[in-house]
PDB file of C-alpha atoms in Angstrom:
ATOM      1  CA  UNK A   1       0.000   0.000   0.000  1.00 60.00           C
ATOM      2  CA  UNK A   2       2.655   2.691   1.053  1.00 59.00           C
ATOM      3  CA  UNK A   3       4.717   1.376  -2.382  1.00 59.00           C
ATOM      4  CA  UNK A   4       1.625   1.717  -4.114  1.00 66.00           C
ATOM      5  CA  UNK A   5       1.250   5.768  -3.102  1.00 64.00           C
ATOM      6  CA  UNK A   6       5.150   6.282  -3.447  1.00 68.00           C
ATOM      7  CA  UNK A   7       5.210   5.249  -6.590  1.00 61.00           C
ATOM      8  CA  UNK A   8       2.294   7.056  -7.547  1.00 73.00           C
ATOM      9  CA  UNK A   9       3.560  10.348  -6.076  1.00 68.00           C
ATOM     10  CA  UNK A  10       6.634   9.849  -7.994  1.00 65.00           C
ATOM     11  CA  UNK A  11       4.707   9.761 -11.131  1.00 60.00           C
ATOM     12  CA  UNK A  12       2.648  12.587 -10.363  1.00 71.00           C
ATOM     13  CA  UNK A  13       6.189  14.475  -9.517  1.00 66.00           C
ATOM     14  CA  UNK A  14       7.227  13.460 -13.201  1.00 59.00           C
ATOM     15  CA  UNK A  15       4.519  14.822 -15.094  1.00 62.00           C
ATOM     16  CA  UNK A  16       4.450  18.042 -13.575  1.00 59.00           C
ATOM     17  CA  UNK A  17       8.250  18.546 -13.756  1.00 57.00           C
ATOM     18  CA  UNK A  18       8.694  16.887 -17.686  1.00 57.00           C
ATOM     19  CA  UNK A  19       5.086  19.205 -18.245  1.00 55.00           C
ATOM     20  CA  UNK A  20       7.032  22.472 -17.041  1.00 55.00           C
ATOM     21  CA  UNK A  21      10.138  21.479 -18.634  1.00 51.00           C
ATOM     22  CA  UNK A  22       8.818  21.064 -21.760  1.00 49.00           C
ATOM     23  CA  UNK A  23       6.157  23.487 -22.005  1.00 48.00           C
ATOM     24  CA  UNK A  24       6.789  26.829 -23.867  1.00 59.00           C
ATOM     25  CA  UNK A  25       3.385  28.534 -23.836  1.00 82.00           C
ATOM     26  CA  UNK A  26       0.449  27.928 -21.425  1.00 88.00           C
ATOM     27  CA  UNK A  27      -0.214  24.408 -20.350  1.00 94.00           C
ATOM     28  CA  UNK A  28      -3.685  23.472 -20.216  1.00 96.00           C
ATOM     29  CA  UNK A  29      -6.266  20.907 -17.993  1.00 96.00           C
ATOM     30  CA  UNK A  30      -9.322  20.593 -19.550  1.00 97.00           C
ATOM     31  CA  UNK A  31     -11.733  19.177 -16.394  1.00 98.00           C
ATOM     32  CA  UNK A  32     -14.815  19.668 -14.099  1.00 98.00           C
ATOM     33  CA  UNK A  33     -15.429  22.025 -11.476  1.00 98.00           C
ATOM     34  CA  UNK A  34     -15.846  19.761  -8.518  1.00 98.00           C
ATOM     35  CA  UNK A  35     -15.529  22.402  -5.593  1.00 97.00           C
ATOM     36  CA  UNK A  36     -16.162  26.118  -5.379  1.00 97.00           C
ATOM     37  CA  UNK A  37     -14.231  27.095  -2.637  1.00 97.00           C
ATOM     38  CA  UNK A  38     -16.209  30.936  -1.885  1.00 96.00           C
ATOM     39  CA  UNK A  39     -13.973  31.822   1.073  1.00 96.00           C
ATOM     40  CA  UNK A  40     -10.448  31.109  -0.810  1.00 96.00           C
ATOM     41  CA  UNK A  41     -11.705  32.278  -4.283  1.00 96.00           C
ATOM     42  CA  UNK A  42     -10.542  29.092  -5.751  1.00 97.00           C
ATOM     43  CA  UNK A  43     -12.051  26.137  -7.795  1.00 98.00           C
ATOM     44  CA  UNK A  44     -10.678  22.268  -8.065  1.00 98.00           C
ATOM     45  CA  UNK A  45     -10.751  21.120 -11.592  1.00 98.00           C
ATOM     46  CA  UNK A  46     -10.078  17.367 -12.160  1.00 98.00           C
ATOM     47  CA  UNK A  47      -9.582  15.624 -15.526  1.00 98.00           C
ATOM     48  CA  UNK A  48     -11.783  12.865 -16.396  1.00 97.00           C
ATOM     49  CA  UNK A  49     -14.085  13.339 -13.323  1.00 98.00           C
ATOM     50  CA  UNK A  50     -16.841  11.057 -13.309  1.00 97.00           C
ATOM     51  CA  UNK A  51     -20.599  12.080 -12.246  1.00 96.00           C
ATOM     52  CA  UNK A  52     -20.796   9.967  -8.917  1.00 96.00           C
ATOM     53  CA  UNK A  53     -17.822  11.728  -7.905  1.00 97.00           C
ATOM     54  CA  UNK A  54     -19.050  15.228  -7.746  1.00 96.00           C
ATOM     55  CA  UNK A  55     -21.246  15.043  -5.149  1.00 95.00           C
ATOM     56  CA  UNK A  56     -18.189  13.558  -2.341  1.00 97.00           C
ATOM     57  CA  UNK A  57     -16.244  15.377  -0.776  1.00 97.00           C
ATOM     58  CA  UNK A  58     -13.032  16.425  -2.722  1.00 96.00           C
ATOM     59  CA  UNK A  59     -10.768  14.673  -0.176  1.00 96.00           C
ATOM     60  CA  UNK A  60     -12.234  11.606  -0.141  1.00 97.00           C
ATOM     61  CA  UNK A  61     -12.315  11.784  -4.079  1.00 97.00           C
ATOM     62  CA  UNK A  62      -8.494  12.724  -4.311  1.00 96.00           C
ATOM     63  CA  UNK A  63      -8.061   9.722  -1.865  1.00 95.00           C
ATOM     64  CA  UNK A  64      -8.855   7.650  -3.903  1.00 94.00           C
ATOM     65  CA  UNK A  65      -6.170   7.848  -6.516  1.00 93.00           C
ATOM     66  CA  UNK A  66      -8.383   7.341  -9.462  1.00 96.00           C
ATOM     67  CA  UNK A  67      -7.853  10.793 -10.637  1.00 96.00           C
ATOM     68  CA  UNK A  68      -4.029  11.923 -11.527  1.00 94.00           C
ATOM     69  CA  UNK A  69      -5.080  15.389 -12.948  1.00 96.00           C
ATOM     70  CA  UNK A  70      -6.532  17.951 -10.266  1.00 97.00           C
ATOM     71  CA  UNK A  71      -5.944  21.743  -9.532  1.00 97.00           C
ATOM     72  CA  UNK A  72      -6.827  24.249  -7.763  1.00 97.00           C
ATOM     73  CA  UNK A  73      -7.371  27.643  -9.541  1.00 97.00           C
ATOM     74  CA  UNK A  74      -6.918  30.423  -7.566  1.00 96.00           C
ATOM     75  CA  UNK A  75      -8.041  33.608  -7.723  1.00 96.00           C
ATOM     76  CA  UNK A  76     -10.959  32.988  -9.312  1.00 96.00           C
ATOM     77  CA  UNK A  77     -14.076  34.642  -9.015  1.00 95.00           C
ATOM     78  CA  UNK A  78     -16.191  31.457  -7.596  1.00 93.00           C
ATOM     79  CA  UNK A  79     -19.763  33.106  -8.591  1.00 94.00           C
ATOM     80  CA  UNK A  80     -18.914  32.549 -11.979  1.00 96.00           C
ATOM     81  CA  UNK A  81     -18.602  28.700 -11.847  1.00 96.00           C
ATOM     82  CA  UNK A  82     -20.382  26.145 -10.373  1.00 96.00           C
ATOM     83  CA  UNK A  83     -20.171  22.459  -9.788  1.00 96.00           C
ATOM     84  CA  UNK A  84     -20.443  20.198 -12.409  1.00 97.00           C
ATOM     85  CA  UNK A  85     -19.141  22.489 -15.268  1.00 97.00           C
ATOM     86  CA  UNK A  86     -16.449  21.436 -18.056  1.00 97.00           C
ATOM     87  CA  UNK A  87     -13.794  24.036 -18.295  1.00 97.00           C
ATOM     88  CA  UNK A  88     -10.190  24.326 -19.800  1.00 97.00           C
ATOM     89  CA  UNK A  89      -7.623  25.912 -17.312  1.00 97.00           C
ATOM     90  CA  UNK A  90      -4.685  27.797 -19.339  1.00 97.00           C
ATOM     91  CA  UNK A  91      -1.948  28.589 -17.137  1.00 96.00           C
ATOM     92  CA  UNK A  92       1.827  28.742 -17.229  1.00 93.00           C
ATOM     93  CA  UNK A  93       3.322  27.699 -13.780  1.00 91.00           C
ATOM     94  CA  UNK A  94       2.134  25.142 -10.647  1.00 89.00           C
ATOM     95  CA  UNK A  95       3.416  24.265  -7.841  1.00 90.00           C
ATOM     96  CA  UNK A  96       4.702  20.822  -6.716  1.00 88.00           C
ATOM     97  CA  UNK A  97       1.740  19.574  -4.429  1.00 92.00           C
ATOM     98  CA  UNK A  98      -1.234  17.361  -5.150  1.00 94.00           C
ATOM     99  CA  UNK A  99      -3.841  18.998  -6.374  1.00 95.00           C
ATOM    100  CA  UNK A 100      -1.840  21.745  -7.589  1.00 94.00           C
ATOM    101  CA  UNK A 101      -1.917  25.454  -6.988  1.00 96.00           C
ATOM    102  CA  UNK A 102      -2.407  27.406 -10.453  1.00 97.00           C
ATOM    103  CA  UNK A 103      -3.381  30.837 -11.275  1.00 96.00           C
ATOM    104  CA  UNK A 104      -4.883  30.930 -14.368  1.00 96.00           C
ATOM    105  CA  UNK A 105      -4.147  33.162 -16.869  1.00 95.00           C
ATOM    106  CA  UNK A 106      -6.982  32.382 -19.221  1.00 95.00           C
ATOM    107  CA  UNK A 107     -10.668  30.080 -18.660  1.00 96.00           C
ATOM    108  CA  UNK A 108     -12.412  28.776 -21.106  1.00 96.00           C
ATOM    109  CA  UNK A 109     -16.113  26.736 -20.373  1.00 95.00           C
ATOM    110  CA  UNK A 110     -17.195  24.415 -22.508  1.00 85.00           C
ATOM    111  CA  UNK A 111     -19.190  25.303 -25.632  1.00 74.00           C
ATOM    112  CA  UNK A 112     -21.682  22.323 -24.812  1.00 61.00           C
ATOM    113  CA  UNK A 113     -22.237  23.605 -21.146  1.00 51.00           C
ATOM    114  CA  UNK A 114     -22.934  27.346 -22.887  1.00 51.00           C
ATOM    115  CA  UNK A 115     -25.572  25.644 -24.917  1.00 54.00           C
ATOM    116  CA  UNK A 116     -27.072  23.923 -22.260  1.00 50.00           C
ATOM    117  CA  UNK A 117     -27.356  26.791 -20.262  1.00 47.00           C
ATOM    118  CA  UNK A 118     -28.693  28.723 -22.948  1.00 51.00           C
ATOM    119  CA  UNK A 119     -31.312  26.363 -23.703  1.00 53.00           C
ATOM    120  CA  UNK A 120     -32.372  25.951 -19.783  1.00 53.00           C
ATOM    121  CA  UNK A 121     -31.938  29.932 -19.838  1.00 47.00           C
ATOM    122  CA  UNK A 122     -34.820  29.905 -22.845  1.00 51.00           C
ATOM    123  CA  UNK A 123     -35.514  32.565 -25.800  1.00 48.00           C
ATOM    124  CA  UNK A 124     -34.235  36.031 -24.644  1.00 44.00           C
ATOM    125  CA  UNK A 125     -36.324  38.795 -25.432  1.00 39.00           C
ATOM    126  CA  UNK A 126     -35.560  40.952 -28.195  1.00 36.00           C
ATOM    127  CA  UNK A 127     -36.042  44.693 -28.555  1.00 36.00           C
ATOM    128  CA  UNK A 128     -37.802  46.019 -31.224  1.00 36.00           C
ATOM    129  CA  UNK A 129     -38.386  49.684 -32.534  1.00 38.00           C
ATOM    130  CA  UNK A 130     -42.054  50.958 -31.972  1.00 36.00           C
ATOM    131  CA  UNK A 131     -43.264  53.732 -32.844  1.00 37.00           C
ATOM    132  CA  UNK A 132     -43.074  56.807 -35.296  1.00 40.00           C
ATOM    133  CA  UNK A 133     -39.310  57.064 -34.595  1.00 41.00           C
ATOM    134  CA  UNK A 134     -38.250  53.587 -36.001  1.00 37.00           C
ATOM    135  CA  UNK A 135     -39.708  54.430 -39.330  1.00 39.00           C
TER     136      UNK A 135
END
């Protein structure tokens, strides 16, 4: 068991330092929000996140080792993002813990969670001319 998480923090340690090394522009983690940490002003993404895990606590998830990918992004603005929600995290450096710490410098959501939100969201109403003016 204690070979087991050894070796897997070793090849956690790897990928981040060959990912820095090699990186020239922004590296990128395309994930789910899983927490919305208000009070910090941070979010934890994690890659590949499956649906049953959203709803556990992020610990307990990361405890797991299932998922090798997690951050947290900091300085976020947390009313902006909620739970659930596929995003891509741009961001140039991180720090050597598990999850890492990022600040991002870009965020992009998904283009199928902005649909779905538009569609739950409805038709907007429009504003059109009236009157003797708009002729």
């Amino acid at each position: 068991m204690l070979l087991k998480a050894s070796l897997q923090s070793t090849l956690i340690f790897v990928f981040l330092l060959a990912l820095a090394a090699c990186s020239k522009g922004d590296n990128v983690l395309k994930g789910k929000v899983h927490t919305v940490d208000v009070e910090n002003t941070r979010i934890l993404v994690i890659a590949q996140l499956k649906e049953e895990d959203l709803n556990k606590n992020y610990k307990e998830v990361l405890e797991t080792n299932m998922y090798s990918q997690a951050i947290w992004v900091n300085k976020v603005s947390p009313s902006k993002y909620k739970k659930g929600e596929e995003i891509e995290v741009f961001y140039q450096t991180s720090d050597d813990s598990f999850p890492a710490q990022v600040t991002a410098s870009k965020i992009v959501k998904s283009k199928i969670e902005q649909c779905s939100l538009q569609a739950k969201q409805g038709p907007r109403a429009t504003s059109v001319p009236y009157g003797p003016e708009s002729r």
